[in-house]
Every structure is written in C-alpha cells, then in structure tokens.
C-alpha cells in the first residue's frame, strides 16, 4: 500500500445541539487516548463520547496504537483468514467495540469500508474485503465519517437521511459556526453544487464529498 494519511479535523467543539438526545456535539478527540474500552466502553448516554470513540479506533502509528490495532484485528477477524467482510466489520463494531452509536451509523461504516477497499486496490482475493494492512486506514476513515455522520444528523431536521434546501438554509448559522461561511445570497448555488445528481436533496454521500473538501468533520 502507498503511504496514506487523512487530514482529520481539529476543531474541538461544534457548539450545537445534535441528535443524540439534544446534547452538544463536541467534536473528535485528539490522540493519544489512554483508555481501556473493555473497562470503560463507549458511552453516549450524556453526550457524544468522542474520547471513547478515539480509544476504540486506534488508527495512529504510535507503538501503543499499533498494539491496540493488532489486538482489535484479532477480535474482528474471528475465523483468522486475514480478511474482514462488511458483516464481520458490523459484528466487530457492535460486539467488540460495544458502540451502538457507531453500529447504527450504517452510512458512515459503508463509506469507510468502501474507502479502505479502494485504498487497497481492486485486484486479488481481498478486493471485496478489508485486509490487515488496510485496517488502520479503515479505522481512520471510520473516525472521519462517523464525525461527518453526526454533523449530517444535526442538520437533518426531519431525520429522513436527506437534506432539503430548506433544511440546509435554516442551518446556515450552524454551518457558519462550524467554520463554513455561506451567505443567504449564495445558499442556492452552494446547495446545487453539493446536490451532484440534481435530485433536489443532499444525500449523506454528497454531503461527505462536500464536507471533506471543506475540511469539515
């Protein structure tokens, strides 16, 4: 694999009421995170547990993170064949990481899974699976796309997993607070630019493409 490094967002707080019970979306935690998620599982009861998510997704290249990642791979790859299917990823997130919030964010999981597979190329038996060298990339993408999923949920007022132009316009103050400067005069053109298929609604996938370009996460 070629050297791969994602540029993850570094904003510390979103300062808005998100979906998870109306709590504040506080944004991704930075590494290192010294926390044993077996003893302290990811817990979103009071607010988004970004520290738990960071501890649960060891994608950094430090020795500690490498060791955690090796242990996590062994727990995900239960049959020991060196490949992870999407079903094994789902099971691992639910049973090993014990994170319902991550497990329920299916679009984020799928997006991260597809991105990691593409990073590994399209040839060989592992083309439809995640192999161990791609696992770190998958975890990093999952951290990114889960944070984008949470933002998307904050914007999606009617929870239909799509953003209408009205929803997008009404959340301009939220977007501006996140560092994306969009004026009311420009909102129609910006919305049309995000809505690549011209369907009149912004899907999560379209939002991700735009958000990554805006370095939002």
JSON list of N, CA and C in Angstrom, two decimals, residues 152-205:
[
{"chain": "A", "resi": 152, "resn": "UNK", "atom": "N", "xyz": [-24.15, 15.55, 9.92]},
{"chain": "A", "resi": 152, "resn": "UNK", "atom": "CA", "xyz": [-25.28, 15.40, 9.00]},
{"chain": "A", "resi": 152, "resn": "UNK", "atom": "C", "xyz": [-26.58, 15.23, 9.78]},
{"chain": "A", "resi": 153, "resn": "UNK", "atom": "N", "xyz": [-26.54, 14.43, 10.84]},
{"chain": "A", "resi": 153, "resn": "UNK", "atom": "CA", "xyz": [-27.71, 14.22, 11.68]},
{"chain": "A", "resi": 153, "resn": "UNK", "atom": "C", "xyz": [-28.16, 15.52, 12.34]},
{"chain": "A", "resi": 154, "resn": "UNK", "atom": "N", "xyz": [-27.21, 16.35, 12.70]},
{"chain": "A", "resi": 154, "resn": "UNK", "atom": "CA", "xyz": [-27.55, 17.64, 13.30]},
{"chain": "A", "resi": 154, "resn": "UNK", "atom": "C", "xyz": [-28.32, 18.52, 12.31]},
{"chain": "A", "resi": 155, "resn": "UNK", "atom": "N", "xyz": [-27.96, 18.44, 11.04]},
{"chain": "A", "resi": 155, "resn": "UNK", "atom": "CA", "xyz": [-28.60, 19.27, 10.01]},
{"chain": "A", "resi": 155, "resn": "UNK", "atom": "C", "xyz": [-29.93, 18.70, 9.55]},
{"chain": "A", "resi": 156, "resn": "UNK", "atom": "N", "xyz": [-30.09, 17.39, 9.64]},
{"chain": "A", "resi": 156, "resn": "UNK", "atom": "CA", "xyz": [-31.26, 16.68, 9.10]},
{"chain": "A", "resi": 156, "resn": "UNK", "atom": "C", "xyz": [-32.43, 16.77, 10.08]},
{"chain": "A", "resi": 157, "resn": "UNK", "atom": "N", "xyz": [-33.21, 17.84, 10.00]},
{"chain": "A", "resi": 157, "resn": "UNK", "atom": "CA", "xyz": [-34.25, 18.11, 10.98]},
{"chain": "A", "resi": 157, "resn": "UNK", "atom": "C", "xyz": [-35.34, 17.05, 11.00]},
{"chain": "A", "resi": 158, "resn": "UNK", "atom": "N", "xyz": [-35.76, 16.54, 9.84]},
{"chain": "A", "resi": 158, "resn": "UNK", "atom": "CA", "xyz": [-36.85, 15.57, 9.82]},
{"chain": "A", "resi": 158, "resn": "UNK", "atom": "C", "xyz": [-36.37, 14.12, 9.84]},
{"chain": "A", "resi": 159, "resn": "UNK", "atom": "N", "xyz": [-35.05, 13.92, 9.95]},
{"chain": "A", "resi": 159, "resn": "UNK", "atom": "CA", "xyz": [-34.44, 12.60, 10.11]},
{"chain": "A", "resi": 159, "resn": "UNK", "atom": "C", "xyz": [-34.80, 11.62, 9.00]},
{"chain": "A", "resi": 160, "resn": "UNK", "atom": "N", "xyz": [-34.87, 12.13, 7.76]},
{"chain": "A", "resi": 160, "resn": "UNK", "atom": "CA", "xyz": [-35.13, 11.23, 6.63]},
{"chain": "A", "resi": 160, "resn": "UNK", "atom": "C", "xyz": [-33.85, 10.87, 5.89]},
{"chain": "A", "resi": 161, "resn": "UNK", "atom": "N", "xyz": [-32.70, 11.24, 6.48]},
{"chain": "A", "resi": 161, "resn": "UNK", "atom": "CA", "xyz": [-31.37, 10.94, 5.92]},
{"chain": "A", "resi": 161, "resn": "UNK", "atom": "C", "xyz": [-31.13, 11.65, 4.60]},
{"chain": "A", "resi": 162, "resn": "UNK", "atom": "N", "xyz": [-31.79, 12.78, 4.42]},
{"chain": "A", "resi": 162, "resn": "UNK", "atom": "CA", "xyz": [-31.57, 13.65, 3.27]},
{"chain": "A", "resi": 162, "resn": "UNK", "atom": "C", "xyz": [-31.72, 15.09, 3.75]},
{"chain": "A", "resi": 163, "resn": "UNK", "atom": "N", "xyz": [-31.04, 16.00, 3.07]},
{"chain": "A", "resi": 163, "resn": "UNK", "atom": "CA", "xyz": [-31.16, 17.41, 3.40]},
{"chain": "A", "resi": 163, "resn": "UNK", "atom": "C", "xyz": [-31.87, 18.13, 2.27]},
{"chain": "A", "resi": 164, "resn": "UNK", "atom": "N", "xyz": [-32.99, 18.76, 2.60]},
{"chain": "A", "resi": 164, "resn": "UNK", "atom": "CA", "xyz": [-33.67, 19.60, 1.63]},
{"chain": "A", "resi": 164, "resn": "UNK", "atom": "C", "xyz": [-32.99, 20.96, 1.59]},
{"chain": "A", "resi": 165, "resn": "UNK", "atom": "N", "xyz": [-33.30, 21.74, 0.58]},
{"chain": "A", "resi": 165, "resn": "UNK", "atom": "CA", "xyz": [-32.73, 23.09, 0.51]},
{"chain": "A", "resi": 165, "resn": "UNK", "atom": "C", "xyz": [-33.21, 23.93, 1.69]},
{"chain": "A", "resi": 166, "resn": "UNK", "atom": "N", "xyz": [-34.46, 23.69, 2.10]},
{"chain": "A", "resi": 166, "resn": "UNK", "atom": "CA", "xyz": [-34.98, 24.43, 3.26]},
{"chain": "A", "resi": 166, "resn": "UNK", "atom": "C", "xyz": [-34.20, 24.09, 4.52]},
{"chain": "A", "resi": 167, "resn": "UNK", "atom": "N", "xyz": [-33.93, 22.79, 4.74]},
{"chain": "A", "resi": 167, "resn": "UNK", "atom": "CA", "xyz": [-33.15, 22.39, 5.92]},
{"chain": "A", "resi": 167, "resn": "UNK", "atom": "C", "xyz": [-31.75, 22.99, 5.85]},
{"chain": "A", "resi": 168, "resn": "UNK", "atom": "N", "xyz": [-31.15, 22.93, 4.68]},
{"chain": "A", "resi": 168, "resn": "UNK", "atom": "CA", "xyz": [-29.79, 23.45, 4.51]},
{"chain": "A", "resi": 168, "resn": "UNK", "atom": "C", "xyz": [-29.76, 24.95, 4.80]},
{"chain": "A", "resi": 169, "resn": "UNK", "atom": "N", "xyz": [-30.76, 25.67, 4.31]},
{"chain": "A", "resi": 169, "resn": "UNK", "atom": "CA", "xyz": [-30.81, 27.12, 4.51]},
{"chain": "A", "resi": 169, "resn": "UNK", "atom": "C", "xyz": [-31.03, 27.46, 5.98]},
{"chain": "A", "resi": 170, "resn": "UNK", "atom": "N", "xyz": [-31.92, 26.73, 6.64]},
{"chain": "A", "resi": 170, "resn": "UNK", "atom": "CA", "xyz": [-32.23, 27.01, 8.04]},
{"chain": "A", "resi": 170, "resn": "UNK", "atom": "C", "xyz": [-31.05, 26.75, 8.97]},
{"chain": "A", "resi": 171, "resn": "UNK", "atom": "N", "xyz": [-30.09, 25.93, 8.51]},
{"chain": "A", "resi": 171, "resn": "UNK", "atom": "CA", "xyz": [-28.95, 25.60, 9.36]},
{"chain": "A", "resi": 171, "resn": "UNK", "atom": "C", "xyz": [-27.70, 26.40, 8.99]},
{"chain": "A", "resi": 172, "resn": "UNK", "atom": "N", "xyz": [-27.85, 27.45, 8.23]},
{"chain": "A", "resi": 172, "resn": "UNK", "atom": "CA", "xyz": [-26.69, 28.29, 7.88]},
{"chain": "A", "resi": 172, "resn": "UNK", "atom": "C", "xyz": [-25.93, 28.78, 9.12]},
{"chain": "A", "resi": 173, "resn": "UNK", "atom": "N", "xyz": [-26.63, 29.23, 10.18]},
{"chain": "A", "resi": 173, "resn": "UNK", "atom": "CA", "xyz": [-25.87, 29.64, 11.37]},
{"chain": "A", "resi": 173, "resn": "UNK", "atom": "C", "xyz": [-25.03, 28.51, 11.96]},
{"chain": "A", "resi": 174, "resn": "UNK", "atom": "N", "xyz": [-25.56, 27.27, 11.92]},
{"chain": "A", "resi": 174, "resn": "UNK", "atom": "CA", "xyz": [-24.81, 26.13, 12.41]},
{"chain": "A", "resi": 174, "resn": "UNK", "atom": "C", "xyz": [-23.58, 25.89, 11.54]},
{"chain": "A", "resi": 175, "resn": "UNK", "atom": "N", "xyz": [-23.77, 25.92, 10.23]},
{"chain": "A", "resi": 175, "resn": "UNK", "atom": "CA", "xyz": [-22.65, 25.72, 9.32]},
{"chain": "A", "resi": 175, "resn": "UNK", "atom": "C", "xyz": [-21.60, 26.81, 9.49]},
{"chain": "A", "resi": 176, "resn": "UNK", "atom": "N", "xyz": [-22.05, 28.04, 9.63]},
{"chain": "A", "resi": 176, "resn": "UNK", "atom": "CA", "xyz": [-21.11, 29.14, 9.84]},
{"chain": "A", "resi": 176, "resn": "UNK", "atom": "C", "xyz": [-20.34, 28.97, 11.15]},
{"chain": "A", "resi": 177, "resn": "UNK", "atom": "N", "xyz": [-21.02, 28.46, 12.17]},
{"chain": "A", "resi": 177, "resn": "UNK", "atom": "CA", "xyz": [-20.36, 28.20, 13.45]},
{"chain": "A", "resi": 177, "resn": "UNK", "atom": "C", "xyz": [-19.31, 27.11, 13.33]},
{"chain": "A", "resi": 178, "resn": "UNK", "atom": "N", "xyz": [-19.51, 26.21, 12.37]},
{"chain": "A", "resi": 178, "resn": "UNK", "atom": "CA", "xyz": [-18.53, 25.15, 12.13]},
{"chain": "A", "resi": 178, "resn": "UNK", "atom": "C", "xyz": [-17.37, 25.62, 11.26]},
{"chain": "A", "resi": 179, "resn": "UNK", "atom": "N", "xyz": [-17.42, 26.87, 10.83]},
{"chain": "A", "resi": 179, "resn": "UNK", "atom": "CA", "xyz": [-16.32, 27.41, 10.04]},
{"chain": "A", "resi": 179, "resn": "UNK", "atom": "C", "xyz": [-16.57, 27.44, 8.55]},
{"chain": "A", "resi": 180, "resn": "UNK", "atom": "N", "xyz": [-17.81, 27.12, 8.11]},
{"chain": "A", "resi": 180, "resn": "UNK", "atom": "CA", "xyz": [-18.15, 27.16, 6.69]},
{"chain": "A", "resi": 180, "resn": "UNK", "atom": "C", "xyz": [-18.98, 28.41, 6.44]},
{"chain": "A", "resi": 181, "resn": "UNK", "atom": "N", "xyz": [-18.41, 29.39, 5.78]},
{"chain": "A", "resi": 181, "resn": "UNK", "atom": "CA", "xyz": [-19.05, 30.69, 5.59]},
{"chain": "A", "resi": 181, "resn": "UNK", "atom": "C", "xyz": [-19.90, 30.68, 4.32]},
{"chain": "A", "resi": 182, "resn": "UNK", "atom": "N", "xyz": [-21.22, 30.61, 4.51]},
{"chain": "A", "resi": 182, "resn": "UNK", "atom": "CA", "xyz": [-22.16, 30.63, 3.38]},
{"chain": "A", "resi": 182, "resn": "UNK", "atom": "C", "xyz": [-23.18, 31.74, 3.63]},
{"chain": "A", "resi": 183, "resn": "UNK", "atom": "N", "xyz": [-23.30, 32.65, 2.70]},
{"chain": "A", "resi": 183, "resn": "UNK", "atom": "CA", "xyz": [-24.27, 33.74, 2.85]},
{"chain": "A", "resi": 183, "resn": "UNK", "atom": "C", "xyz": [-25.63, 33.27, 2.34]},
{"chain": "A", "resi": 184, "resn": "UNK", "atom": "N", "xyz": [-26.68, 33.97, 2.74]},
{"chain": "A", "resi": 184, "resn": "UNK", "atom": "CA", "xyz": [-28.02, 33.64, 2.27]},
{"chain": "A", "resi": 184, "resn": "UNK", "atom": "C", "xyz": [-28.14, 33.83, 0.76]},
{"chain": "A", "resi": 185, "resn": "UNK", "atom": "N", "xyz": [-27.39, 34.77, 0.22]},
{"chain": "A", "resi": 185, "resn": "UNK", "atom": "CA", "xyz": [-27.41, 35.02, -1.22]},
{"chain": "A", "resi": 185, "resn": "UNK", "atom": "C", "xyz": [-26.79, 33.85, -2.00]},
{"chain": "A", "resi": 186, "resn": "UNK", "atom": "N", "xyz": [-25.85, 33.16, -1.38]},
{"chain": "A", "resi": 186, "resn": "UNK", "atom": "CA", "xyz": [-25.12, 32.09, -2.08]},
{"chain": "A", "resi": 186, "resn": "UNK", "atom": "C", "xyz": [-25.68, 30.70, -1.82]},
{"chain": "A", "resi": 187, "resn": "UNK", "atom": "N", "xyz": [-26.62, 30.57, -0.88]},
{"chain": "A", "resi": 187, "resn": "UNK", "atom": "CA", "xyz": [-27.02, 29.25, -0.42]},
{"chain": "A", "resi": 187, "resn": "UNK", "atom": "C", "xyz": [-27.61, 28.39, -1.53]},
{"chain": "A", "resi": 188, "resn": "UNK", "atom": "N", "xyz": [-28.37, 28.99, -2.44]},
{"chain": "A", "resi": 188, "resn": "UNK", "atom": "CA", "xyz": [-28.97, 28.21, -3.53]},
{"chain": "A", "resi": 188, "resn": "UNK", "atom": "C", "xyz": [-27.90, 27.60, -4.43]},
{"chain": "A", "resi": 189, "resn": "UNK", "atom": "N", "xyz": [-26.89, 28.39, -4.76]},
{"chain": "A", "resi": 189, "resn": "UNK", "atom": "CA", "xyz": [-25.81, 27.89, -5.62]},
{"chain": "A", "resi": 189, "resn": "UNK", "atom": "C", "xyz": [-24.98, 26.84, -4.90]},
{"chain": "A", "resi": 190, "resn": "UNK", "atom": "N", "xyz": [-24.71, 27.06, -3.60]},
{"chain": "A", "resi": 190, "resn": "UNK", "atom": "CA", "xyz": [-23.95, 26.08, -2.83]},
{"chain": "A", "resi": 190, "resn": "UNK", "atom": "C", "xyz": [-24.70, 24.77, -2.75]},
{"chain": "A", "resi": 191, "resn": "UNK", "atom": "N", "xyz": [-26.00, 24.85, -2.47]},
{"chain": "A", "resi": 191, "resn": "UNK", "atom": "CA", "xyz": [-26.82, 23.64, -2.38]},
{"chain": "A", "resi": 191, "resn": "UNK", "atom": "C", "xyz": [-26.79, 22.87, -3.71]},
{"chain": "A", "resi": 192, "resn": "UNK", "atom": "N", "xyz": [-26.96, 23.59, -4.81]},
{"chain": "A", "resi": 192, "resn": "UNK", "atom": "CA", "xyz": [-26.95, 22.94, -6.13]},
{"chain": "A", "resi": 192, "resn": "UNK", "atom": "C", "xyz": [-25.59, 22.30, -6.41]},
{"chain": "A", "resi": 193, "resn": "UNK", "atom": "N", "xyz": [-24.53, 22.91, -5.93]},
{"chain": "A", "resi": 193, "resn": "UNK", "atom": "CA", "xyz": [-23.20, 22.34, -6.13]},
{"chain": "A", "resi": 193, "resn": "UNK", "atom": "C", "xyz": [-22.99, 21.07, -5.35]},
{"chain": "A", "resi": 194, "resn": "UNK", "atom": "N", "xyz": [-23.59, 20.98, -4.17]},
{"chain": "A", "resi": 194, "resn": "UNK", "atom": "CA", "xyz": [-23.47, 19.76, -3.36]},
{"chain": "A", "resi": 194, "resn": "UNK", "atom": "C", "xyz": [-24.35, 18.65, -3.92]},
{"chain": "A", "resi": 195, "resn": "UNK", "atom": "N", "xyz": [-25.53, 19.02, -4.40]},
{"chain": "A", "resi": 195, "resn": "UNK", "atom": "CA", "xyz": [-26.51, 18.07, -4.94]},
{"chain": "A", "resi": 195, "resn": "UNK", "atom": "C", "xyz": [-26.09, 17.64, -6.34]},
{"chain": "A", "resi": 196, "resn": "UNK", "atom": "N", "xyz": [-25.09, 16.78, -6.41]},
{"chain": "A", "resi": 196, "resn": "UNK", "atom": "CA", "xyz": [-24.47, 16.43, -7.69]},
{"chain": "A", "resi": 196, "resn": "UNK", "atom": "C", "xyz": [-25.43, 15.75, -8.65]},
{"chain": "A", "resi": 197, "resn": "UNK", "atom": "N", "xyz": [-26.36, 14.94, -8.13]},
{"chain": "A", "resi": 197, "resn": "UNK", "atom": "CA", "xyz": [-27.27, 14.22, -9.04]},
{"chain": "A", "resi": 197, "resn": "UNK", "atom": "C", "xyz": [-28.51, 15.03, -9.40]},
{"chain": "A", "resi": 198, "resn": "UNK", "atom": "N", "xyz": [-28.61, 16.25, -8.86]},
{"chain": "A", "resi": 198, "resn": "UNK", "atom": "CA", "xyz": [-29.73, 17.12, -9.20]},
{"chain": "A", "resi": 198, "resn": "UNK", "atom": "C", "xyz": [-31.07, 16.63, -8.73]},
{"chain": "A", "resi": 199, "resn": "UNK", "atom": "N", "xyz": [-31.07, 15.81, -7.68]},
{"chain": "A", "resi": 199, "resn": "UNK", "atom": "CA", "xyz": [-32.33, 15.24, -7.19]},
{"chain": "A", "resi": 199, "resn": "UNK", "atom": "C", "xyz": [-33.11, 16.16, -6.28]},
{"chain": "A", "resi": 200, "resn": "UNK", "atom": "N", "xyz": [-32.56, 17.30, -5.95]},
{"chain": "A", "resi": 200, "resn": "UNK", "atom": "CA", "xyz": [-33.26, 18.24, -5.09]},
{"chain": "A", "resi": 200, "resn": "UNK", "atom": "C", "xyz": [-33.05, 17.99, -3.61]},
{"chain": "A", "resi": 201, "resn": "UNK", "atom": "N", "xyz": [-32.26, 16.98, -3.28]},
{"chain": "A", "resi": 201, "resn": "UNK", "atom": "CA", "xyz": [-31.95, 16.65, -1.89]},
{"chain": "A", "resi": 201, "resn": "UNK", "atom": "C", "xyz": [-30.46, 16.31, -1.80]},
{"chain": "A", "resi": 202, "resn": "UNK", "atom": "N", "xyz": [-29.84, 16.61, -0.66]},
{"chain": "A", "resi": 202, "resn": "UNK", "atom": "CA", "xyz": [-28.44, 16.24, -0.44]},
{"chain": "A", "resi": 202, "resn": "UNK", "atom": "C", "xyz": [-28.39, 14.94, 0.33]},
{"chain": "A", "resi": 203, "resn": "UNK", "atom": "N", "xyz": [-27.75, 13.94, -0.24]},
{"chain": "A", "resi": 203, "resn": "UNK", "atom": "CA", "xyz": [-27.58, 12.66, 0.44]},
{"chain": "A", "resi": 203, "resn": "UNK", "atom": "C", "xyz": [-26.36, 12.72, 1.35]},
{"chain": "A", "resi": 204, "resn": "UNK", "atom": "N", "xyz": [-26.22, 11.71, 2.21]},
{"chain": "A", "resi": 204, "resn": "UNK", "atom": "CA", "xyz": [-25.05, 11.67, 3.09]},
{"chain": "A", "resi": 204, "resn": "UNK", "atom": "C", "xyz": [-23.77, 11.58, 2.27]},
{"chain": "A", "resi": 205, "resn": "UNK", "atom": "N", "xyz": [-23.79, 10.80, 1.19]},
{"chain": "A", "resi": 205, "resn": "UNK", "atom": "CA", "xyz": [-22.61, 10.65, 0.36]},
{"chain": "A", "resi": 205, "resn": "UNK", "atom": "C", "xyz": [-22.21, 11.98, -0.27]}
]
